[in-house]
Amino acid sequence: MTEQVEQLEFQAEARQLLDLMIHSVYSNKDSFLRELISNASDALDKLRLEAFRNKDLDVDTSDLHIEIDIDKAARTLTIRDNGIGMTRDEVVGLIGTLAKSGTAELRQQLREAQNAAASEELIGQFGIGFYSSFMVADKVTLLTRKAGESSATRWESSGEGTYTVAAVDDAPQGTSVTLHLKPEDAEDELHDYTAEWKIRALVKQYSDFIGWPIRMQVERRSPATEDGGDEVVTVETETVNSMKALWARPKDEVSQEEYTEFYKHIAHAWDDPLEVIPMKAEGTFEYQALLFIPSHAPFDLFNQDARIGVQLYVRRVFIMADCEELLPPYLRFVKGVVDAADMSLNVSREILQQDRQIKAIRRRLTKRVLSTIKEMQSERPADYRTFWGQFGRVLKEGLLSDADNKDTLLAVSSFASTNSDEETTTLAEYVERMKEGQEQIFYATGESRQQLLSSPHLEAFKAKGYEVLLLTDPVDEVWVDMVPEFDGKRLQSVAKGEVDLGSEEDTSEAERSQLEQEFAGLLEWLQETLSDHVKEVRLSTRLTESPACLITDGFGITPALARMLQASGQTVPAEKRILELNPNHPLIVGLREGFGSRGGDDALAETAELLYGTALLAEGGTLDEPAKFAHLLAERLARTI
Ligand code: ADP
Ligand code: MG
């Protein structure tokens, strides 16, 4: 029978990644073996589970294992498993395409990765599993037969743009990946992957904990005997990994390297973990867990369809990857394994959602991760800063959903503030720096530090030396409304409600009421004139330089929050704000005098429109009718020339 060979093209992103793999000099080429063994191990896990759930599946699961074959003459290395295998469509979908979410981000970053260091970073971040073969091979052949199917598929590629697939009649069940090793590595002793010692060392180093036997043909030499007998070489099969589940070993017997390699395997990650958390619980619900906090946020942390959650095992048997029920969504960056003692192997996602035991484990894991972060904060500040930079935005989501741990979450959170350009501050540190007589914690929310710093809302706070937290993550708009206070100090937005910044040194009570009287007529008229835009016009205590600013009511929705809610498809009631005027600004003084002598005429009404528009622009807002504003302004300017 003649084989039907089909040639297909890699998806664009996949092609770019391959290009990166082939041409970048990734500092650690050795890791290709870890990736292939990791895939083989996953495939065996999947088969065992499938065979357990589907008794009709016609497969032999009596000797599940991984095999590594070296062919020195042909300079090939083959990694074979008798696991779940792939159908033709799966091969095309899984190997020819990047199935991972967030390809848009990937494309963007690929475009930006101009130099070697950036490429390396990218490889590390995306964890390019199977494609890492092309770091050491100039041709890769994959032969695979899916469990329960009779026909197999051969896939072959040199990694340059295209690959071929062909149907094959007979192949053993499972997958074999044959690497045709690059000739340039042949002379390089450190990268000679046909050397038995090299492969053995790599398996030990990267994959010792794999729960399936990794077998290899090894040569045993018995030395030449003294009476002239020849050296005898025998070949035997040896299992090269210890297969010990890492989470079940006492932690003082496990090295940091072993933890790191295990993390890379289960998290499909290429970075080093920032923190390793081994756990063991006895009693009602017995389980062991090994959790990791990564040192880099994955690119899809905010994608709805990202793979999140830890792996669930029951008595050493893999049950599922991405078990979301074991940790709250705001800890979705945590990776690891939970091995429960008393649970059915048949457990399904539906059952998990209801399960009391899972809920208890989840509570414990959550507390433990949070206390670890707290410890890191006080004992390893540099690591904590890394952590916060990568995952702070996600952790703060917990302030919305996890009332039980709110205090701990507040304690481990840190924020940018006007106190320092570089360093973030905790709320406790803020409270320590509070001015004599200050009773509130002031904060500003918005889109960027720069925008906030130049917003009129901050003027008086800056002038009077009050520290203000600068909150620029989207989640900040929401949690501040749900956290009324910290350590007995109310959280107060600089753009909301009335603020009292202790007025001893400027206006006295008497001066104040005189001002109110002088402005009463103007304020009333302005409120009338601008009633389409604002619900009140009043004098301000928070302005020192700008003529006016817009303030949200104590419980009102800020414009940024309104934009966020609208973006997520919710309807937000239109809410008018309060216009506050700076009674010391020449423009406001002029307005008052003009109003006093002429009353509210058309020219003053235009000025009022412009005043409102400028206040909106100054805080980074957008005008409803920009053209009208521009027209008014141009006319005014023309008259001044
Ligand atoms: P990842 O392992 O992170 O998903 P890879 O690039 O390593 O990414 O592999 C892509 C996919 O190809 C895997 O998720 C798996 O579905 C499939 N695959 C790879 N190797 C094998 C194998 N040996 N057996 C079965 N499926 C495999
Ligand atoms: Mg993989």
JSON list of N, CA and C and ligand atoms in Angstrom, two decimals, residues 35-36 38-39 42 129-130 268, ligand 2:
[
{"chain": "A", "resi": 35, "resn": "GLU", "atom": "N", "xyz": [11.10, 17.89, 28.75]},
{"chain": "A", "resi": 35, "resn": "GLU", "atom": "CA", "xyz": [9.81, 18.18, 28.13]},
{"chain": "A", "resi": 35, "resn": "GLU", "atom": "C", "xyz": [9.20, 16.93, 27.50]},
{"chain": "A", "resi": 36, "resn": "LEU", "atom": "N", "xyz": [10.03, 16.15, 26.80]},
{"chain": "A", "resi": 36, "resn": "LEU", "atom": "CA", "xyz": [9.49, 14.96, 26.14]},
{"chain": "A", "resi": 36, "resn": "LEU", "atom": "C", "xyz": [9.09, 13.90, 27.16]},
{"chain": "A", "resi": 38, "resn": "SER", "atom": "N", "xyz": [8.16, 14.55, 30.18]},
{"chain": "A", "resi": 38, "resn": "SER", "atom": "CA", "xyz": [6.99, 15.11, 30.83]},
{"chain": "A", "resi": 38, "resn": "SER", "atom": "C", "xyz": [5.73, 14.82, 30.01]},
{"chain": "A", "resi": 39, "resn": "ASN", "atom": "N", "xyz": [5.81, 14.99, 28.70]},
{"chain": "A", "resi": 39, "resn": "ASN", "atom": "CA", "xyz": [4.67, 14.68, 27.83]},
{"chain": "A", "resi": 39, "resn": "ASN", "atom": "C", "xyz": [4.33, 13.19, 27.89]},
{"chain": "A", "resi": 42, "resn": "ASP", "atom": "N", "xyz": [2.59, 12.45, 31.15]},
{"chain": "A", "resi": 42, "resn": "ASP", "atom": "CA", "xyz": [1.19, 12.92, 31.08]},
{"chain": "A", "resi": 42, "resn": "ASP", "atom": "C", "xyz": [0.34, 11.92, 30.29]},
{"chain": "A", "resi": 129, "resn": "GLY", "atom": "N", "xyz": [6.96, 23.35, 25.26]},
{"chain": "A", "resi": 129, "resn": "GLY", "atom": "CA", "xyz": [7.19, 21.92, 25.46]},
{"chain": "A", "resi": 129, "resn": "GLY", "atom": "C", "xyz": [7.77, 21.16, 24.30]},
{"chain": "A", "resi": 130, "resn": "PHE", "atom": "N", "xyz": [6.91, 20.61, 23.47]},
{"chain": "A", "resi": 130, "resn": "PHE", "atom": "CA", "xyz": [7.35, 19.70, 22.42]},
{"chain": "A", "resi": 130, "resn": "PHE", "atom": "C", "xyz": [8.34, 20.36, 21.46]},
{"chain": "A", "resi": 268, "resn": "HIS", "atom": "N", "xyz": [4.28, 22.93, 33.73]},
{"chain": "A", "resi": 268, "resn": "HIS", "atom": "CA", "xyz": [4.64, 23.19, 32.34]},
{"chain": "A", "resi": 268, "resn": "HIS", "atom": "C", "xyz": [5.37, 24.54, 32.26]},
{"chain": "B", "resi": 2, "resn": "MG", "atom": "MG", "xyz": [4.62, 19.26, 27.61]}
]
